[in-house]
C-alpha cells in the first residue's frame, strides 16, 4: 500500500516500524525518549520549515546537540513525506529519497551510522548504511547513508548530479577538509540543475556565516543553543617542556583529587595515546589503595570499531572513565559524562610546503577555536573543568584564531584528478571557498603532468582517467597501472594493498623488553634486504601461505585485522584492474629480475619521491628539492643505499622518509627521463651523479 509512513515522534502509538515493517523493539522506545531530550528536537519544526522553503540551510549547533544523529533522520522523514504526497504508490520511491550525510572522518561515519541504525531500530547495512574508502556498508534498501566526504566526491564522478540523493547533509563543515571544500563548489553547481535537491550545511562553530555568504546569503542560518554548563579554565604557570608527561601527571592528579566525573585527554596519535594509557594505568596502580580504580580507554581512528564503541559504554563498576583521544573527540564524537578535559594544546595535522612539494603529518599547536571546542566537552552534563597545559599568555598570543582550511596546506594531486573527472575544466578559477596558494596549484598540476595524467593543455589523459578509477594517491595508482609492463602486477597489487591499511606490525609496549625482542626477531625474519616495500610483500605472501591463520599472526607479531583488510583491499583493487583491462602477471620467482622488476615498477609511479645519499655529508637529500631527510627508524634496510624511493615523509623532531626501497640511479634516467631533466635541477651531488649516468647512457 501507499500509506504514508509514520515516524518517530508519531510512532509512540504505532507498533510497526515503517522502515522495515517489523514491530518496534523495547530498545527503540527507550532510545526515543533519550533522543527527545536533545536540543535539536526543540527546533525540529523550525528546521524542517526552513528547509521546505529554502534549498539550502546552514545549521550551527554546539557539539552534542544532536546534529549528526538526529538531523539526517528529520530530513529523511520530511523528504519521504514529500515524495509520498507527490507520487503515491511509486515503488521507486525509496531510491529517490536517499539522504546522504558526509563526515570528514571514517570513524565518525562508522560509529554514527551504527548508532542511528539502533535509533531507527533497523539493521546497519540495510536501511541505514555507511560508505568509507574500501568499505561499503550500504545496500539497495538504504535510505540514509553516512559517508566520508571523499566518498561522496567519488560518487559524484559516476553520478555528477547526485541523482540517487534527495538531500545532502555536509556535516562538520567547520573542519574544512579538502573534500568538503570541493563538495561545496560542486553542490553549488548541482543545486542549480536540481531544484528538488536539498542541502544542509552543519557546523559546530560560528564560521557558519562564511558558509551562508558562500551561497549568496540566501540560505537561512539556524543556531541551536547547546545546554552547556560552566567550565572553569585553568592554565599552567609556565610552558611545559614535555606535554605528554605533563598531561599524564595532570590526569593522575585529577583522578586523585577531584570529585566524580569522567576525564578526556587530547593527545595527537595512536602511539602517543597507547603509551600514555599504559603510563596512566601504571601511575594509578602505584597509588595503591589511596584512590579508586579507573577505566582507561584509548580512542583513535585506526582502532577496531568494536573497541571504538567502548567509549560510549559506562565504565564497569561505575569507576571513573579516562578517555585518551585524538582530535576525533573534539567535535566528531560526543562522549557523555565528561567533566574534566585535559588539553595539552597540540594536534597532528597535515602540513604541506608547496616549495618543497612534500606533504607531512606534524604535531602543531591547536587554534583558539579548537581550544574552545575542547573546553566545551567538559560542560555537557555538569559544570566542569578544563586544564590547559599552556599559559594564558600563550593562549592569547601564540594560538591562531582559526585553523587554516586543509586546502591551503595539502598536496592537491589526488583532488585535482577527481575534479577533472567531475568535469571541472578550469581548476584555477574554480569557485573555492578559500583558494589554494598559486604555488600549490602549480605543484599539483605539475605533478599530474609528470605522471602523465594530464597533457600540455591540462586535459585528463587516458592514463589519468584510469588513475582516477583507483582509490589510491596518483603515484601509487600509476605504479599499479604500469606494473604489467614490468611483469609484476600481482606483486605491486599486494604492495599497494599493504600500503593502504594501518601498520601491520604489532609493537609490544616499551616496558616489555622480552616481548619486544621477540617482535623484533619476528620482524627481521620478514625483512627484505632491499627495502620495506618488499618486506610488506613478504609478509603478505607469508600470511597467505599460512592460510590467513590468526594464531600464526599472533606468533609473528603481525596484526591479523590489518592483514585481513589488506587482503580485502587487494580484491577490490583487483576488480578495478580487471575492469580497466590491466593484465595480472608475475615474473618467475626464481628469476633474478623478480625483485628488480618490482622495484622498477614502484619507481615508475613514485619517481618524485626519491632521496640521494650525499657521500660528502652522509645525509640523505630529497632529489630536486634538496631537503634533508632521514630513514625512518622502522625501516628494515640495514645499509644506506645511494638512492632510495620512499612512500611518505613524516616530520616529527626531524624529517623522516618512511617505507623506503633501494633503487638504482640508472633507473631514474630510464624510467622518468622527463622528470629527471637536468635543467630543472638545483646544483647538488645527486645532479652530478645523474649527469654521469646520462652521459654513459648515450
Ligand atoms: P552533534 O553532532 O551535535 O555533536 P550527535 O548527534 O553526535 O551530536 O550526538 C547526540 C547524542 O547522541 C550525544 O549525547 C551522544 O553521546 C549520543 N551518541 C552519539 N553516538 C553514540 C553512540 N555510538 N552510542 C551512544 N550514544 C551516542
Ligand atoms: Mg556531529
XYZ file of C-alpha atoms and ligand atoms in Angstrom:
726
model
C 0.000 0.000 0.000
C 0.975 3.612 -0.296
C 0.028 4.761 3.168
C 2.346 7.490 4.447
C 4.832 6.057 6.851
C 4.673 7.025 10.488
C 7.694 8.436 12.152
C 9.496 8.508 15.407
C 7.579 11.204 17.229
C 4.209 9.998 15.968
C 5.238 6.423 16.319
C 4.890 6.100 20.052
C 1.446 4.702 19.421
C 2.349 2.525 16.469
C 3.845 -0.880 16.955
C 5.281 -1.242 13.450
C 8.461 0.296 12.154
C 7.697 1.920 8.771
C 11.231 1.264 7.556
C 11.180 -2.484 7.713
C 7.626 -3.353 8.687
C 8.789 -5.121 11.824
C 7.379 -4.434 15.292
C 9.410 -1.912 17.273
C 11.704 -3.296 19.933
C 11.698 -2.183 23.550
C 15.030 -0.542 22.909
C 13.506 1.767 20.296
C 11.196 3.457 22.784
C 13.892 3.736 25.415
C 16.241 5.496 22.986
C 13.460 7.641 21.541
C 12.823 9.130 24.972
C 16.532 9.938 25.257
C 16.649 11.448 21.789
C 13.758 13.774 22.503
C 15.804 15.480 25.187
C 18.482 16.541 22.683
C 18.486 20.299 21.926
C 17.824 19.877 18.183
C 14.432 18.308 18.944
C 13.221 21.663 20.282
C 13.932 23.154 16.865
C 12.697 20.332 14.699
C 9.734 22.186 13.178
C 11.717 25.380 12.684
C 14.480 23.474 10.902
C 12.171 21.488 8.645
C 10.103 24.545 7.862
C 13.196 26.462 6.787
C 14.243 23.560 4.628
C 10.828 23.277 2.994
C 11.043 26.926 1.999
C 14.723 27.010 1.017
C 17.038 24.804 -0.922
C 19.998 25.347 1.395
C 20.082 25.619 5.161
C 23.037 26.323 7.448
C 22.745 24.849 10.910
C 25.093 25.642 13.759
C 24.874 23.738 16.987
C 27.031 23.039 19.968
C 28.695 19.647 19.766
C 26.438 17.041 21.307
C 23.221 18.870 20.494
C 22.167 16.040 18.184
C 23.080 17.355 14.752
C 24.760 14.302 13.303
C 22.447 11.661 14.675
C 19.078 13.480 14.513
C 19.036 15.953 11.613
C 19.507 13.330 8.871
C 16.552 11.423 10.336
C 14.424 14.581 10.384
C 15.326 15.344 6.794
C 14.686 11.779 5.695
C 11.276 11.890 7.274
C 10.457 15.174 5.554
C 11.667 14.012 2.149
C 9.749 10.745 2.450
C 6.534 12.590 3.198
C 7.067 14.964 0.287
C 7.737 12.141 -2.116
C 4.851 10.095 -0.735
C 2.450 13.001 -1.318
C 3.520 13.702 -4.863
C 3.995 10.195 -6.188
C 1.843 7.839 -4.188
C 2.441 4.174 -4.758
C 5.621 4.678 -6.705
C 7.849 1.742 -5.932
C 10.969 3.591 -6.911
C 10.186 5.996 -4.106
C 12.880 4.676 -1.802
C 15.565 5.165 -4.358
C 14.654 8.752 -4.920
C 14.647 9.742 -1.322
C 18.067 8.719 -0.135
C 19.627 11.118 2.314
C 23.411 11.295 2.427
C 25.320 12.733 5.345
C 29.048 13.358 4.914
C 31.680 13.028 7.608
C 35.309 14.094 7.352
C 36.351 11.077 9.437
C 35.867 7.409 8.721
C 35.439 6.597 12.399
C 32.587 9.036 12.721
C 30.796 7.598 9.685
C 31.012 4.085 11.102
C 30.192 4.914 14.679
C 27.342 7.310 13.978
C 25.644 5.079 11.415
C 25.674 2.258 13.905
C 24.063 4.487 16.489
C 21.448 5.762 14.050
C 20.590 2.242 12.874
C 19.919 1.423 16.502
C 17.846 4.572 16.947
C 15.751 3.741 13.880
C 15.532 0.133 15.035
C 16.902 -1.239 11.781
C 19.942 -3.300 10.782
C 23.132 -1.458 9.897
C 23.905 -2.008 6.232
C 20.238 -2.198 5.260
C 18.064 0.901 5.749
C 20.941 2.807 7.332
C 24.450 2.349 5.989
C 27.876 3.839 5.731
C 30.465 4.124 2.975
C 34.146 4.736 3.560
C 37.126 4.030 1.364
C 37.405 0.279 0.752
C 34.254 -0.459 2.729
C 30.703 -0.012 1.544
C 28.137 -0.977 4.124
C 25.106 0.306 2.289
C 22.709 -1.593 0.086
C 19.666 -1.406 -2.176
C 17.381 -0.739 0.808
C 19.487 2.093 2.169
C 17.600 5.343 2.679
C 20.093 7.045 4.967
C 23.786 6.755 4.289
C 26.690 8.201 6.242
C 29.720 8.544 4.024
C 33.069 10.247 4.130
C 33.231 13.482 2.157
C 35.864 11.867 -0.055
C 33.480 9.049 -0.965
C 30.675 11.425 -1.931
C 33.124 13.193 -4.179
C 33.971 9.856 -5.789
C 30.284 9.022 -6.200
C 29.843 12.326 -7.971
C 32.353 11.282 -10.619
C 29.955 8.498 -11.641
C 26.731 10.391 -10.896
C 27.516 14.088 -11.462
C 24.080 15.357 -10.443
C 23.950 13.066 -7.424
C 20.638 11.689 -8.646
C 20.463 8.978 -6.019
C 20.087 11.610 -3.316
C 17.141 13.790 -2.419
C 19.128 15.590 0.235
C 22.766 16.005 1.151
C 23.973 16.973 4.577
C 27.511 18.307 4.779
C 28.395 17.662 8.388
C 31.384 19.019 10.313
C 31.784 21.684 7.663
C 33.926 23.736 10.038
C 36.633 21.091 9.680
C 37.148 22.429 6.164
C 38.677 19.275 4.743
C 39.686 19.443 1.094
C 36.888 17.070 0.076
C 34.227 19.107 1.903
C 35.519 22.314 0.345
C 35.333 20.818 -3.152
C 31.861 19.453 -2.398
C 30.746 22.990 -1.563
C 31.715 24.167 -5.029
C 30.286 21.106 -6.700
C 26.990 21.244 -4.852
C 26.563 24.914 -5.632
C 26.544 23.873 -9.283
C 24.368 20.793 -8.811
C 21.758 22.741 -6.842
C 21.158 24.947 -9.878
C 20.438 21.955 -12.106
C 18.430 20.154 -9.458
C 15.889 22.409 -7.765
C 14.498 19.362 -5.936
C 17.779 18.681 -4.123
C 18.128 19.945 -0.551
C 21.380 20.796 1.173
C 22.007 21.198 4.870
C 25.401 22.501 5.983
C 26.131 21.684 9.622
C 28.876 23.153 11.712
C 29.945 23.315 15.315
C 31.371 26.814 15.121
C 30.378 30.244 14.006
C 32.376 30.136 10.844
C 28.924 29.201 9.575
C 28.394 32.794 8.467
C 31.057 32.210 5.892
C 29.092 29.244 4.523
C 25.994 31.365 4.360
C 27.885 34.007 2.417
C 29.157 31.380 0.013
C 25.584 30.624 -1.027
C 24.938 34.288 -1.700
C 23.429 34.948 1.712
C 20.206 33.272 0.632
C 20.466 30.295 2.931
C 18.859 30.769 6.338
C 21.091 30.213 9.355
C 19.665 28.450 12.380
C 21.552 28.280 15.632
C 20.770 25.595 18.137
C 21.942 26.593 21.576
C 23.642 23.795 23.499
C 22.820 23.059 27.072
C 26.274 23.866 28.322
C 27.244 24.202 31.927
C 30.036 26.449 33.139
C 33.535 25.236 32.564
C 36.349 26.599 34.685
C 39.573 27.072 32.733
C 42.927 26.509 34.417
C 46.194 27.442 32.730
C 49.702 26.378 33.703
C 52.057 28.930 35.236
C 54.818 28.076 32.807
C 55.023 26.447 29.432
C 55.531 22.670 29.637
C 58.632 21.005 28.293
C 57.096 17.574 27.757
C 53.389 17.870 27.118
C 52.728 14.104 27.257
C 54.375 13.734 30.653
C 52.640 16.798 31.964
C 49.300 15.515 30.631
C 49.761 12.181 32.391
C 50.557 13.913 35.697
C 47.517 16.149 35.347
C 45.198 13.223 34.663
C 46.515 11.306 37.669
C 46.154 14.439 39.822
C 42.548 14.896 38.721
C 41.797 11.273 39.476
C 43.296 11.617 42.972
C 41.877 14.943 43.995
C 38.721 15.729 42.078
C 35.127 14.643 42.585
C 33.266 12.207 40.353
C 33.155 12.687 36.592
C 34.966 11.281 33.596
C 38.194 12.658 32.124
C 39.026 13.376 28.493
C 42.661 13.889 27.497
C 43.570 15.056 23.991
C 46.773 13.661 22.501
C 47.963 13.514 18.914
C 48.275 9.944 17.658
C 47.981 6.225 18.183
C 51.417 5.542 19.608
C 51.376 8.500 21.953
C 47.901 7.514 23.130
C 48.727 3.856 23.730
C 51.869 4.809 25.681
C 50.001 7.380 27.733
C 47.217 4.895 28.565
C 49.763 2.426 29.893
C 51.584 5.053 31.915
C 48.401 6.441 33.426
C 47.358 2.914 34.407
C 50.760 2.298 35.937
C 50.804 5.520 37.949
C 47.291 4.962 39.242
C 48.250 1.386 40.090
C 51.244 2.682 42.055
C 48.970 4.780 44.225
C 47.535 1.513 45.536
C 44.515 1.739 47.798
C 44.733 5.534 48.132
C 42.477 6.051 45.153
C 39.698 4.183 43.416
C 40.294 2.271 40.189
C 39.834 3.900 36.804
C 38.895 2.584 33.379
C 41.272 3.907 30.756
C 40.059 3.946 27.159
C 42.051 4.912 24.058
C 40.301 6.424 21.034
C 41.849 6.947 17.603
C 40.897 6.270 14.020
C 42.762 3.023 13.412
C 41.260 1.368 16.475
C 38.952 -1.547 15.513
C 35.276 -0.456 15.551
C 34.343 -2.742 18.444
C 36.926 -1.037 20.652
C 35.854 2.405 19.448
C 32.357 1.673 20.650
C 33.730 1.189 24.178
C 33.965 4.918 24.831
C 30.178 5.149 24.738
C 29.642 2.422 27.321
C 29.594 3.184 31.038
C 32.769 2.069 32.785
C 32.474 -1.259 34.607
C 31.721 -0.995 38.317
C 30.989 2.730 37.965
C 34.687 3.533 38.050
C 35.987 6.784 36.641
C 36.384 6.689 32.880
C 39.543 8.234 31.469
C 39.382 8.642 27.697
C 42.628 9.392 25.871
C 41.721 10.529 22.381
C 42.903 12.208 19.221
C 41.028 15.148 17.841
C 38.151 12.784 16.974
C 36.610 13.650 20.320
C 36.873 17.396 19.706
C 33.711 17.656 17.616
C 33.143 14.406 15.673
C 32.167 12.129 18.523
C 30.405 13.158 21.686
C 31.130 11.211 24.821
C 28.616 11.846 27.581
C 29.683 12.257 31.184
C 32.970 14.125 30.658
C 33.576 16.617 33.460
C 37.344 17.146 33.178
C 39.185 17.969 29.995
C 42.973 17.954 29.801
C 44.196 19.903 26.780
C 47.947 19.968 26.043
C 47.223 22.214 23.064
C 48.561 20.062 20.235
C 47.154 18.237 17.263
C 48.645 16.201 14.429
C 47.893 17.931 11.181
C 48.693 17.653 7.545
C 51.247 20.246 6.581
C 52.268 20.970 3.041
C 55.128 23.015 1.759
C 54.478 23.717 -1.921
C 58.009 24.950 -2.486
C 59.269 21.542 -1.491
C 56.234 19.622 -2.648
C 56.212 17.493 0.477
C 53.139 16.760 2.498
C 53.659 15.538 6.017
C 51.923 14.959 9.301
C 53.196 17.247 12.015
C 52.359 17.884 15.618
C 51.349 21.526 15.716
C 49.664 23.888 18.206
C 45.875 23.987 18.015
C 43.838 27.112 17.260
C 41.845 29.162 19.750
C 38.655 27.829 18.168
C 39.838 24.264 18.818
C 40.785 25.096 22.388
C 37.260 26.413 22.959
C 35.699 23.288 21.448
C 37.851 21.093 23.639
C 36.881 23.070 26.700
C 33.206 22.700 25.803
C 33.469 18.912 26.041
C 33.691 19.289 29.821
C 30.417 21.069 30.423
C 27.888 18.825 28.739
C 26.278 17.102 31.679
C 27.508 19.119 34.660
C 29.782 22.068 35.447
C 33.315 21.054 34.504
C 36.980 21.969 34.461
C 39.393 22.350 31.598
C 43.128 22.082 32.250
C 45.092 23.841 29.554
C 48.719 22.773 29.692
C 49.956 26.109 28.406
C 49.980 29.614 29.786
C 47.187 32.116 29.414
C 49.629 34.419 27.686
C 50.445 31.717 25.183
C 46.741 31.171 24.523
C 46.285 34.877 23.817
C 49.411 35.463 21.823
C 50.552 32.222 20.205
C 47.410 30.436 19.107
C 45.890 31.272 15.731
C 42.227 32.140 15.981
C 41.120 29.531 13.404
C 42.787 26.525 11.820
C 43.616 27.117 8.155
C 41.402 25.140 5.823
C 43.105 21.967 4.692
C 43.030 23.052 1.064
C 45.722 25.633 1.691
C 48.008 23.045 3.282
C 47.619 19.996 1.063
C 49.096 18.470 -1.989
C 46.162 18.669 -4.363
C 47.224 15.953 -6.809
C 44.513 13.446 -5.916
C 41.899 16.156 -5.581
C 42.683 17.589 -8.991
C 42.384 14.190 -10.572
C 38.913 13.826 -9.065
C 37.931 17.356 -10.056
C 38.984 16.756 -13.642
C 36.946 13.594 -13.659
C 33.994 15.630 -12.379
C 34.283 17.739 -15.485
C 35.721 20.789 -13.762
C 37.951 22.086 -16.532
C 39.402 25.189 -15.012
C 40.993 24.124 -11.747
C 42.497 27.531 -11.168
C 39.261 29.511 -11.333
C 37.040 27.014 -9.565
C 34.678 28.593 -7.027
C 36.837 27.779 -3.978
C 35.644 28.990 -0.617
C 39.312 29.676 0.095
C 41.562 29.303 -2.931
C 44.791 27.335 -2.568
C 48.067 29.211 -2.996
C 49.191 29.653 -6.623
C 52.337 27.662 -5.856
C 50.201 24.768 -4.593
C 48.055 24.799 -7.726
C 51.149 24.874 -9.858
C 52.761 21.997 -7.991
C 49.700 19.777 -8.261
C 49.272 20.418 -11.983
C 52.965 19.786 -12.499
C 52.773 16.505 -10.645
C 49.844 15.263 -12.741
C 51.671 16.343 -15.833
C 54.840 14.457 -14.886
C 52.800 11.379 -14.046
C 51.261 11.539 -17.490
C 47.775 12.048 -16.097
C 47.384 15.398 -17.789
C 48.523 16.705 -21.153
C 50.053 20.076 -22.067
C 46.612 21.649 -22.374
C 45.655 20.470 -18.907
C 43.255 17.788 -20.126
C 42.985 14.436 -18.446
C 44.775 11.777 -20.497
C 43.608 8.198 -20.898
C 46.132 7.236 -18.219
C 44.767 9.990 -15.990
C 41.261 8.639 -16.378
C 42.392 5.157 -15.404
C 44.323 6.587 -12.456
C 41.215 8.296 -11.155
C 39.414 4.934 -11.066
C 41.641 3.800 -8.205
C 41.086 4.972 -4.628
C 44.846 5.486 -4.297
C 47.101 8.508 -4.466
C 48.156 9.269 -8.047
C 51.710 7.978 -7.647
C 50.662 4.628 -6.207
C 47.929 4.333 -8.818
C 50.471 4.936 -11.549
C 52.826 2.251 -10.179
C 49.943 -0.200 -10.236
C 48.806 0.720 -13.722
C 52.257 0.366 -15.276
C 53.154 -2.769 -13.319
C 52.077 -5.143 -16.144
C 54.793 -3.537 -18.274
C 57.272 -4.649 -15.633
C 55.674 -8.067 -15.453
C 54.817 -7.820 -11.754
C 51.219 -6.594 -11.372
C 50.338 -9.366 -8.899
C 53.107 -8.205 -6.601
C 52.529 -4.451 -6.942
C 48.866 -5.071 -6.236
C 49.786 -6.765 -2.947
C 52.139 -3.924 -2.031
C 49.502 -1.271 -2.809
C 47.013 -3.143 -0.639
C 49.518 -3.334 2.224
C 50.239 0.395 1.904
C 46.513 1.160 2.139
C 45.939 -0.338 5.588
C 47.241 0.587 9.040
C 50.659 -0.647 10.150
C 50.685 -4.455 10.142
C 53.381 -4.799 12.800
C 52.379 -5.316 16.407
C 54.678 -3.379 18.700
C 54.775 -4.565 22.294
C 54.963 -1.694 24.795
C 58.312 -0.164 25.732
C 58.374 -1.761 29.172
C 58.115 -5.366 27.952
C 61.695 -5.947 26.898
C 61.407 -9.684 26.256
C 58.323 -9.474 24.044
C 59.826 -6.520 22.271
C 62.921 -8.522 21.427
C 60.738 -11.384 20.179
C 58.810 -8.949 17.983
C 61.992 -7.514 16.527
C 63.201 -11.017 15.808
C 59.952 -11.925 14.063
C 60.152 -8.787 12.039
C 63.701 -9.484 10.979
C 62.534 -12.800 9.519
C 60.317 -10.970 7.028
C 62.796 -8.225 6.278
C 63.924 -7.944 2.697
C 67.405 -6.585 2.360
C 66.404 -4.247 -0.464
C 63.648 -2.451 1.314
C 60.368 -2.034 3.081
C 58.043 -2.358 0.098
C 59.485 -5.820 -0.489
C 59.192 -6.624 3.202
C 55.489 -5.810 3.031
C 55.216 -8.186 0.084
C 56.986 -10.941 2.045
C 54.539 -10.532 4.904
C 51.537 -10.668 2.623
C 52.840 -13.823 0.961
C 53.612 -15.445 4.310
C 50.117 -14.607 5.541
C 48.553 -16.316 2.519
C 50.921 -19.293 2.708
C 49.882 -19.794 6.314
C 46.208 -19.837 5.304
C 45.452 -16.492 6.940
C 45.816 -18.138 10.306
C 45.214 -15.740 13.231
C 47.470 -17.682 15.565
C 50.282 -17.533 13.019
C 49.823 -13.742 13.036
C 49.877 -13.668 16.799
C 53.082 -15.697 16.999
C 54.746 -13.462 14.450
C 53.617 -10.132 15.915
C 51.560 -9.373 12.832
C 48.247 -7.559 13.123
C 45.644 -10.047 11.877
C 42.947 -7.422 11.304
C 45.277 -5.279 9.211
C 46.177 -8.321 7.101
C 42.564 -9.296 6.546
C 41.769 -5.813 5.495
C 44.785 -5.680 3.158
C 43.510 -8.874 1.576
C 40.098 -7.312 1.125
C 41.557 -4.113 -0.333
C 43.580 -6.247 -2.724
C 40.443 -7.918 -4.043
C 38.790 -4.554 -4.584
C 41.789 -3.144 -6.428
C 41.990 -6.341 -8.497
C 38.388 -5.807 -9.612
C 39.201 -2.277 -10.766
C 42.240 -3.590 -12.617
C 40.190 -6.148 -14.453
C 37.568 -3.522 -15.302
C 40.374 -1.410 -16.818
C 41.711 -4.464 -18.697
C 45.025 -4.384 -16.849
C 46.828 -7.696 -17.051
C 47.695 -9.727 -13.943
C 51.164 -11.180 -14.245
C 54.330 -12.111 -12.351
C 57.971 -12.595 -13.147
C 59.081 -16.112 -12.295
C 60.083 -16.184 -8.625
C 63.423 -17.854 -9.329
C 64.394 -15.158 -11.809
C 66.990 -12.567 -10.896
C 64.585 -9.968 -12.191
C 61.762 -10.860 -9.821
C 62.575 -8.159 -7.267
C 64.264 -5.854 -9.771
C 61.035 -5.586 -11.746
C 59.031 -4.835 -8.640
C 61.444 -2.097 -7.583
C 61.333 -0.583 -11.040
C 57.550 -0.571 -11.118
C 57.407 1.201 -7.748
C 59.815 3.772 -9.086
C 57.754 4.209 -12.248
C 54.981 5.628 -10.049
C 56.900 7.203 -7.208
C 59.825 8.748 -9.091
C 59.089 12.082 -7.468
C 59.747 10.579 -4.030
C 63.421 9.781 -4.296
C 66.299 10.659 -1.974
C 70.019 10.515 -2.592
C 72.741 9.781 -0.074
C 75.322 12.565 -0.201
C 78.713 10.943 0.177
C 80.261 14.175 1.447
C 77.916 14.611 4.401
C 76.445 11.127 4.840
C 72.977 12.632 4.709
C 70.011 11.944 2.501
C 68.655 14.805 0.421
C 65.384 14.562 -1.474
C 66.056 14.760 -5.165
C 65.160 18.029 -6.886
C 64.170 19.800 -3.656
C 67.292 19.125 -1.629
C 65.535 18.629 1.675
C 67.500 16.810 4.372
C 65.689 13.634 5.410
C 66.452 10.540 7.467
C 65.481 6.918 7.016
C 62.629 6.206 9.434
C 63.756 4.072 12.405
C 61.184 1.431 11.416
C 62.962 0.671 8.140
C 64.225 -2.847 7.516
C 67.143 -1.565 5.430
C 70.352 -2.470 7.230
C 72.510 -0.317 4.995
C 72.265 3.132 3.462
C 71.641 2.722 -0.276
C 72.839 5.502 -2.556
C 69.339 6.014 -3.958
C 66.017 5.240 -2.283
C 62.396 5.612 -3.303
C 60.043 6.320 -0.403
C 56.339 6.208 0.238
C 55.897 9.154 2.593
C 57.630 11.841 4.551
C 56.833 12.175 8.266
C 58.035 15.139 10.234
C 58.404 14.874 13.986
C 61.550 16.213 15.604
C 63.222 15.585 12.223
C 62.062 14.730 8.723
C 61.831 11.003 8.172
C 61.129 9.115 4.986
C 59.063 6.025 5.716
C 58.720 2.800 3.722
C 61.853 3.034 1.634
C 63.355 0.794 -1.009
C 66.763 0.647 -2.595
C 66.800 1.682 -6.267
C 69.473 2.368 -8.866
C 70.326 5.766 -10.277
C 70.326 4.413 -13.846
C 66.666 3.522 -13.495
C 65.795 7.161 -12.837
C 67.122 8.249 -16.195
C 65.477 5.271 -17.911
C 62.102 5.339 -16.238
C 61.474 9.044 -15.668
C 63.775 10.994 -18.001
C 61.205 13.803 -18.359
C 61.266 14.406 -14.609
C 64.999 13.949 -14.209
C 65.638 16.638 -16.783
C 68.933 18.255 -15.763
C 67.899 21.880 -16.357
C 65.295 21.640 -13.593
C 67.872 20.590 -11.055
C 69.500 22.684 -8.356
C 73.268 22.068 -8.055
C 73.964 19.091 -5.795
C 75.767 15.806 -5.639
C 72.743 13.917 -6.993
C 72.817 16.088 -10.065
C 76.462 15.371 -10.724
C 75.907 11.643 -10.342
C 72.896 11.730 -12.633
C 74.786 13.716 -15.229
C 77.382 10.970 -15.424
C 74.654 8.384 -15.709
C 73.081 10.278 -18.585
C 76.427 10.577 -20.334
C 77.080 6.854 -20.006
C 73.666 6.104 -21.406
C 74.297 7.913 -24.657
P 26.394 16.545 17.407
O 26.517 16.038 16.022
O 25.522 17.753 17.512
O 27.715 16.773 18.021
P 25.480 13.893 17.980
O 24.261 13.723 17.135
O 26.732 13.278 17.519
O 25.671 15.438 18.277
O 25.225 13.289 19.410
C 23.980 13.373 20.086
C 23.932 12.420 21.257
O 23.989 11.077 20.808
C 25.091 12.604 22.226
O 24.561 12.693 23.524
C 25.920 11.361 22.067
O 26.511 10.993 23.253
C 24.916 10.336 21.590
N 25.607 9.341 20.761
C 26.176 9.555 19.559
N 26.752 8.429 19.087
C 26.528 7.470 20.026
C 26.862 6.079 20.135
N 27.547 5.435 19.183
N 26.467 5.423 21.242
C 25.792 6.042 22.214
N 25.442 7.354 22.167
C 25.801 8.054 21.096
Mg 28.317 15.820 14.966
